[in-house]
Short mmCIF file of C-alpha atoms and ligand atoms in Angstrom, two decimals:
data_model
loop_
_atom_site.label_atom_id
_atom_site.label_comp_id
_atom_site.label_asym_id
_atom_site.label_seq_id
_atom_site.Cartn_x
_atom_site.Cartn_y
_atom_site.Cartn_z
CA UNK F 1 68.01 106.76 118.13
CA UNK F 2 70.84 108.88 119.43
CA UNK F 3 73.38 107.26 121.76
CA UNK F 4 73.58 109.06 125.14
CA UNK F 5 77.21 110.14 125.39
CA UNK F 6 76.91 110.46 129.23
CA UNK F 7 77.36 106.70 129.51
CA UNK F 8 80.73 106.77 127.77
CA UNK F 9 84.19 107.05 129.31
CA UNK F 10 86.83 109.20 127.69
CA UNK F 11 90.39 108.10 128.43
CA UNK F 12 92.99 110.86 128.31
CA UNK F 13 96.48 109.50 127.50
CA UNK F 14 99.40 111.67 128.51
CA UNK F 15 101.63 110.51 125.65
CA UNK F 16 101.67 108.21 122.63
CA UNK F 17 103.27 105.47 124.78
CA UNK F 18 100.43 105.86 127.31
CA UNK F 19 97.88 105.66 124.48
CA UNK F 20 99.42 102.46 123.14
CA UNK F 21 99.33 100.91 126.62
CA UNK F 22 95.64 101.75 127.02
CA UNK F 23 94.95 100.07 123.66
CA UNK F 24 96.06 96.76 125.22
CA UNK F 25 93.06 96.85 127.63
CA UNK F 26 90.35 94.27 127.02
CA UNK F 27 88.21 95.33 125.25
CA UNK F 28 90.41 98.07 123.73
CA UNK F 29 89.03 101.58 123.74
CA UNK F 30 88.06 103.23 120.47
CA UNK F 31 90.57 105.89 119.29
CA UNK F 32 88.99 109.32 118.88
CA UNK F 33 90.75 112.06 116.86
CA UNK F 34 88.67 114.98 115.55
CA UNK F 35 85.43 113.02 116.25
CA UNK F 36 83.74 114.31 113.09
CA UNK F 37 82.99 110.76 111.85
CA UNK F 38 82.55 109.16 115.28
CA UNK F 39 80.06 111.78 116.37
CA UNK F 40 77.90 111.11 113.31
CA UNK F 41 77.78 107.39 114.26
CA UNK F 42 76.93 108.21 117.88
CA UNK F 43 74.29 110.68 116.82
CA UNK F 44 72.74 108.01 114.56
CA UNK F 45 72.68 105.59 117.51
CA UNK F 46 75.38 103.26 116.31
CA UNK F 47 77.07 101.95 119.44
CA UNK F 48 80.77 102.11 118.59
CA UNK F 49 82.01 101.25 122.10
CA UNK F 50 81.73 102.48 125.65
CA UNK F 51 85.32 103.65 126.13
CA UNK F 52 87.07 106.16 123.94
CA UNK F 53 90.71 107.11 123.75
CA UNK F 54 91.15 110.80 123.16
CA UNK F 55 94.11 111.27 120.76
CA UNK F 56 93.44 114.98 120.14
CA UNK F 57 95.97 116.35 122.73
CA UNK F 58 98.86 114.24 121.36
CA UNK F 59 100.67 117.00 119.51
CA UNK F 60 103.51 114.65 118.58
CA UNK F 61 101.08 113.09 116.05
CA UNK F 62 100.25 116.41 114.44
CA UNK F 63 103.62 117.37 112.86
CA UNK F 64 104.11 117.83 109.12
CA UNK F 65 107.69 117.83 107.97
CA UNK F 66 109.86 117.06 104.98
CA UNK F 67 112.49 114.48 105.90
CA UNK F 68 114.80 114.34 102.90
CA UNK F 69 112.77 113.03 100.02
CA UNK F 70 109.87 111.96 102.17
CA UNK F 71 106.99 114.14 103.31
CA UNK F 72 105.84 112.89 106.71
CA UNK F 73 102.39 113.90 107.90
CA UNK F 74 101.25 113.15 111.46
CA UNK F 75 97.95 111.30 111.56
CA UNK F 76 96.40 114.04 113.67
CA UNK F 77 97.10 116.78 111.11
CA UNK F 78 93.82 118.42 110.32
CA UNK F 79 92.59 119.40 106.88
CA UNK F 80 93.24 123.05 107.85
CA UNK F 81 96.81 122.10 108.78
CA UNK F 82 97.21 120.51 105.32
CA UNK F 83 95.81 123.54 103.57
CA UNK F 84 98.22 125.82 105.41
CA UNK F 85 101.32 123.59 105.13
CA UNK F 86 104.01 124.77 102.68
CA UNK F 87 105.59 121.30 102.29
CA UNK F 88 102.13 119.82 101.47
CA UNK F 89 101.29 122.61 99.04
CA UNK F 90 104.66 122.29 97.36
CA UNK F 91 105.09 118.53 97.19
CA UNK F 92 101.51 117.26 97.05
CA UNK F 93 99.23 120.15 96.10
CA UNK F 94 96.35 117.77 95.34
CA UNK F 95 96.23 116.82 99.01
CA UNK F 96 95.71 120.46 99.93
CA UNK F 97 93.11 120.68 97.13
CA UNK F 98 91.24 117.67 98.50
CA UNK F 99 91.39 119.14 102.07
CA UNK F 100 89.85 122.39 100.83
CA UNK F 101 86.84 120.45 99.55
CA UNK F 102 86.20 118.46 102.69
CA UNK F 103 83.09 119.50 104.66
CA UNK F 104 83.41 123.20 105.44
CA UNK F 105 85.78 125.17 107.70
CA UNK F 106 84.47 123.66 110.98
CA UNK F 107 85.06 120.09 109.75
CA UNK F 108 88.42 121.08 108.24
CA UNK F 109 89.48 122.45 111.63
CA UNK F 110 88.67 119.19 113.49
CA UNK F 111 88.76 116.42 110.89
CA UNK F 112 92.13 114.69 110.63
CA UNK F 113 93.89 112.96 107.75
CA UNK F 114 94.32 109.85 109.96
CA UNK F 115 90.57 109.78 110.75
CA UNK F 116 89.73 110.02 107.02
CA UNK F 117 92.03 107.03 106.31
CA UNK F 118 90.97 104.78 109.24
CA UNK F 119 87.28 105.58 108.84
CA UNK F 120 87.74 103.67 105.56
CA UNK F 121 84.79 105.15 103.68
CA UNK F 122 85.16 104.66 99.92
CA UNK F 123 84.02 108.29 99.62
CA UNK F 124 86.91 109.70 101.73
CA UNK F 125 88.26 112.58 99.66
CA UNK F 126 91.90 112.25 100.67
CA UNK F 127 92.09 108.58 99.78
CA UNK F 128 92.50 108.76 95.96
CA UNK F 129 95.26 111.31 96.50
CA UNK F 130 97.14 108.97 98.89
CA UNK F 131 96.61 106.11 96.42
CA UNK F 132 98.23 107.92 93.50
CA UNK F 133 100.95 109.33 95.75
CA UNK F 134 101.76 105.71 96.72
CA UNK F 135 101.82 106.67 100.37
CA UNK F 136 103.00 104.48 103.19
CA UNK F 137 100.98 104.28 106.41
CA UNK F 138 102.91 104.06 109.66
CA UNK F 139 101.13 101.98 112.33
CA UNK F 140 102.35 101.75 115.92
CA UNK F 141 101.58 99.38 118.75
CA UNK F 142 103.45 98.30 121.86
CA UNK F 143 105.06 95.67 119.61
CA UNK F 144 106.68 98.28 117.39
CA UNK F 145 106.11 99.91 114.01
CA UNK F 146 104.50 98.49 110.85
CA UNK F 147 104.91 100.36 107.55
CA UNK F 148 102.05 99.41 105.22
CA UNK F 149 101.74 100.46 101.60
CA UNK F 150 98.46 102.42 101.14
CA UNK F 151 97.48 99.92 98.44
CA UNK F 152 97.50 97.09 101.04
CA UNK F 153 95.57 98.85 103.81
CA UNK F 154 91.92 98.23 102.80
CA UNK F 155 90.56 94.71 102.60
CA UNK F 156 86.90 95.49 101.81
CA UNK F 157 84.09 97.90 102.48
CA UNK F 158 85.13 99.79 105.64
CA UNK F 159 87.66 97.09 106.51
CA UNK F 160 91.36 97.53 107.02
CA UNK F 161 94.34 95.45 108.07
CA UNK F 162 94.78 97.51 111.29
CA UNK F 163 94.65 95.71 114.61
CA UNK F 164 92.63 97.13 117.56
CA UNK F 165 95.87 97.68 119.54
CA UNK F 166 97.41 99.80 116.76
CA UNK F 167 97.28 103.51 115.99
CA UNK F 168 97.93 105.15 112.67
CA UNK F 169 100.69 107.61 113.61
CA UNK F 170 101.92 109.03 110.30
CA UNK F 171 101.56 109.05 106.56
CA UNK F 172 104.73 109.09 104.49
CA UNK F 173 104.67 110.45 100.96
CA UNK F 174 107.58 109.72 98.57
CA UNK F 175 108.44 112.26 95.89
CA UNK F 176 105.66 112.47 93.25
CA UNK F 177 107.02 113.13 89.76
CA UNK F 178 104.55 114.40 87.15
CA UNK F 179 101.59 116.74 86.88
CA UNK F 180 99.03 116.22 89.69
CA UNK F 181 95.28 116.43 89.22
CA UNK F 182 92.27 116.18 91.59
CA UNK F 183 88.55 116.54 91.10
CA UNK F 184 85.60 115.93 93.44
CA UNK F 185 82.03 115.71 92.07
CA UNK F 186 79.37 116.27 94.67
CA UNK F 187 76.00 117.92 94.98
CA UNK F 188 77.60 121.24 95.90
CA UNK F 189 81.01 122.64 96.80
CA UNK F 190 80.81 122.40 100.61
CA UNK F 191 79.29 119.86 103.02
CA UNK F 192 78.71 117.28 100.30
CA UNK F 193 80.00 113.73 100.20
CA UNK F 194 81.52 112.73 96.86
CA UNK F 195 79.45 111.08 94.15
CA UNK F 196 82.79 110.40 92.44
CA UNK F 197 86.26 111.63 93.39
CA UNK F 198 89.40 111.13 91.32
CA UNK F 199 93.06 111.91 91.58
CA UNK F 200 95.73 111.43 88.92
CA UNK F 201 99.42 111.87 88.27
CA UNK F 202 100.47 112.43 84.64
CA UNK F 203 103.85 110.72 84.26
CA UNK F 204 105.30 108.19 81.84
CA UNK F 205 103.55 105.64 84.04
CA UNK F 206 100.29 107.50 84.76
CA UNK F 207 98.56 106.84 88.09
CA UNK F 208 94.82 107.13 88.54
CA UNK F 209 92.59 106.43 91.59
CA UNK F 210 88.90 106.85 92.19
CA UNK F 211 86.61 106.99 95.22
CA UNK F 212 82.88 106.23 95.55
CA UNK F 213 82.93 103.77 92.62
CA UNK F 214 83.76 100.53 94.50
CA UNK F 215 83.72 99.14 98.10
CA UNK F 216 87.16 100.74 98.64
CA UNK F 217 89.14 103.48 96.95
CA UNK F 218 90.65 101.94 93.77
CA UNK F 219 93.65 102.35 91.55
CA UNK F 220 92.80 101.35 87.98
CA UNK F 221 95.96 99.62 86.67
CA UNK F 222 94.47 98.38 83.38
CA UNK F 223 93.31 101.90 82.50
CA UNK F 224 96.71 103.27 83.50
CA UNK F 225 98.39 100.67 81.23
CA UNK F 226 96.30 101.71 78.21
CA UNK F 227 97.32 105.35 78.64
CA UNK F 228 100.97 104.46 79.39
CA UNK F 229 101.18 102.54 76.11
CA UNK F 230 99.76 105.38 74.07
CA UNK F 231 96.19 104.07 73.73
CA UNK F 232 93.39 106.50 73.04
CA UNK F 233 91.29 108.09 75.74
CA UNK F 234 88.25 106.26 74.32
CA UNK F 235 90.01 102.90 74.81
CA UNK F 236 91.04 103.91 78.31
CA UNK F 237 87.44 104.99 79.12
CA UNK F 238 86.13 101.58 77.96
CA UNK F 239 88.68 99.70 80.09
CA UNK F 240 87.86 101.93 83.09
CA UNK F 241 84.26 100.75 82.96
CA UNK F 242 85.40 97.18 83.69
CA UNK F 243 87.64 98.34 86.59
CA UNK F 244 85.02 100.19 88.64
CA UNK F 245 81.98 98.78 90.42
CA UNK F 246 79.74 101.68 91.42
CA UNK F 247 76.38 101.14 93.07
CA UNK F 248 73.07 103.01 93.35
CA UNK F 249 72.72 104.70 96.71
CA UNK F 250 71.06 107.76 98.20
CA UNK F 251 73.72 110.07 96.75
CA UNK F 252 73.75 108.87 93.16
CA UNK F 253 73.19 106.05 90.67
CA UNK F 254 75.73 103.56 89.31
CA UNK F 255 75.00 104.76 85.80
CA UNK F 256 75.73 108.38 86.66
CA UNK F 257 78.94 107.37 88.44
CA UNK F 258 80.14 105.42 85.43
CA UNK F 259 79.47 108.33 83.09
CA UNK F 260 81.14 110.86 85.42
CA UNK F 261 84.19 108.61 85.94
CA UNK F 262 84.71 108.41 82.16
CA UNK F 263 84.31 112.18 81.85
CA UNK F 264 86.78 112.81 84.68
CA UNK F 265 89.31 110.51 83.04
CA UNK F 266 89.08 112.50 79.81
CA UNK F 267 89.34 115.79 81.76
CA UNK F 268 92.42 114.53 83.61
CA UNK F 269 94.13 113.51 80.40
CA UNK F 270 93.26 116.71 78.55
CA UNK F 271 94.16 119.11 81.37
CA UNK F 272 97.47 117.48 82.18
CA UNK F 273 98.50 117.01 78.55
CA UNK F 274 100.51 119.30 76.25
CA UNK F 275 99.55 122.99 76.52
CA UNK F 276 97.72 123.22 73.18
CA UNK F 277 95.35 120.36 74.09
CA UNK F 278 94.23 121.79 77.44
CA UNK F 279 90.71 123.27 77.57
C1 LIG S 1 79.41 117.72 108.26
C2 LIG S 1 80.46 116.76 107.82
C3 LIG S 1 80.99 116.88 106.51
C4 LIG S 1 81.96 116.00 106.08
N1 LIG S 1 82.44 116.14 104.82
C5 LIG S 1 83.40 115.29 104.38
C6 LIG S 1 83.92 115.44 103.03
O1 LIG S 1 83.52 116.31 102.27
N2 LIG S 1 84.83 114.54 102.64
C7 LIG S 1 85.33 113.54 103.44
O2 LIG S 1 86.17 112.74 103.02
N3 LIG S 1 84.87 113.38 104.70
C8 LIG S 1 83.90 114.24 105.16
N4 LIG S 1 83.42 114.10 106.47
C9 LIG S 1 83.90 112.98 107.28
C10 LIG S 1 85.00 113.32 108.30
O3 LIG S 1 85.07 114.67 108.58
C11 LIG S 1 86.39 112.86 107.80
O4 LIG S 1 86.36 111.46 107.48
C12 LIG S 1 87.50 113.13 108.85
O5 LIG S 1 88.74 113.02 108.18
C13 LIG S 1 87.46 112.19 110.03
O6 LIG S 1 88.55 112.52 110.87
P1 LIG S 1 88.36 112.63 112.46
O7 LIG S 1 89.66 113.03 113.02
O8 LIG S 1 87.18 113.49 112.80
O9 LIG S 1 88.03 111.10 112.80
P2 LIG S 1 87.25 110.50 114.07
O10 LIG S 1 85.80 110.71 113.89
O11 LIG S 1 87.87 110.91 115.31
O12 LIG S 1 87.59 108.92 113.82
C14 LIG S 1 87.16 108.28 112.67
C15 LIG S 1 87.62 106.78 112.75
O13 LIG S 1 89.01 106.69 112.66
C16 LIG S 1 89.56 106.12 113.87
N5 LIG S 1 90.80 106.86 114.10
C17 LIG S 1 90.98 108.20 113.99
N6 LIG S 1 92.28 108.54 114.12
C18 LIG S 1 92.93 107.33 114.29
C19 LIG S 1 94.31 107.03 114.45
N7 LIG S 1 95.27 108.01 114.41
N8 LIG S 1 94.66 105.75 114.60
C20 LIG S 1 93.73 104.76 114.62
N9 LIG S 1 92.42 105.00 114.45
C21 LIG S 1 92.03 106.29 114.30
C22 LIG S 1 88.49 106.24 114.92
O14 LIG S 1 88.55 105.24 115.89
C23 LIG S 1 87.23 106.10 114.07
O15 LIG S 1 86.96 104.76 113.79
C24 LIG S 1 82.44 114.94 106.96
C25 LIG S 1 81.92 114.83 108.25
C26 LIG S 1 80.95 115.75 108.68
C27 LIG S 1 80.39 115.62 110.06
#
């Protein structure tokens, strides 16, 4: 049953400091960014809380800028912002590629990178990109700032290390050396949640991450090690099968996800390899 939104209170902070103060209330309000995930929960009748904290007007959390080597992306940057951003397209083109495949234009205009991360779905399309980019997440509370490696953020299915009084304020991306690769496999190009999503960086130490094949987005270090040491793609595909744990659900089957993951790995390796091997 739908949840009646008329019973909810929307708090309107005037600044980030104000928002952080409101998050110290008991119980803390639920942060609301683009609302594209929250609204789905509300529409499905999931009571996610009676008080919401509207982050949308906090423009200070929307900036994208290159600070020396580091690309800093405000948590409120929308997918449309990422698609249009020259620093993103230049430094991390696979993030713009992932953004282009999220929902359709309406969702890209409202959905934020921060919301995709904190929502913590293993199918979030930006997550494998942030995993291979070895991003750092910047969390703020009244106590100060915590910088958390992306690899340490998720603790289980839809669980994170974030505290209720913290906000994700920015995502920091170090320089990414090597050829970048991204592929989403879904039922159709737009408005489809991933059956499998993969990002890779072809470097002497290759980096590979997959979504929708385990309770959280996963890096696959054993598979990476096989490829780094010159093992064959067939060996790497066999090792990959032990590193992922897909399930059957309404979007796909575990068997299909295993097969597609192996195929994506081969495509990544072929398409980022020497010119004559690319198909
Ligand atoms: C039609 C449709 C299609 C979609 N297609 C895709 C798709 O193809 N791929 C995909 O990955 N996703 C998809 N989504 C899901 C959604 O659009 C994304 O996950 C989006 O990034 C969520 O961002 P948001 O700003 O709307 O988050 P919200 O809904 O506002 O919030 C999501 C969660 O994050 C928390 N939160 C948000 N921002 C912060 C912050 N800065 N600090 C702390 N907590 C925060 C909220 O409290 C909430 O728990 C789709 C959704 C819809 C409705």
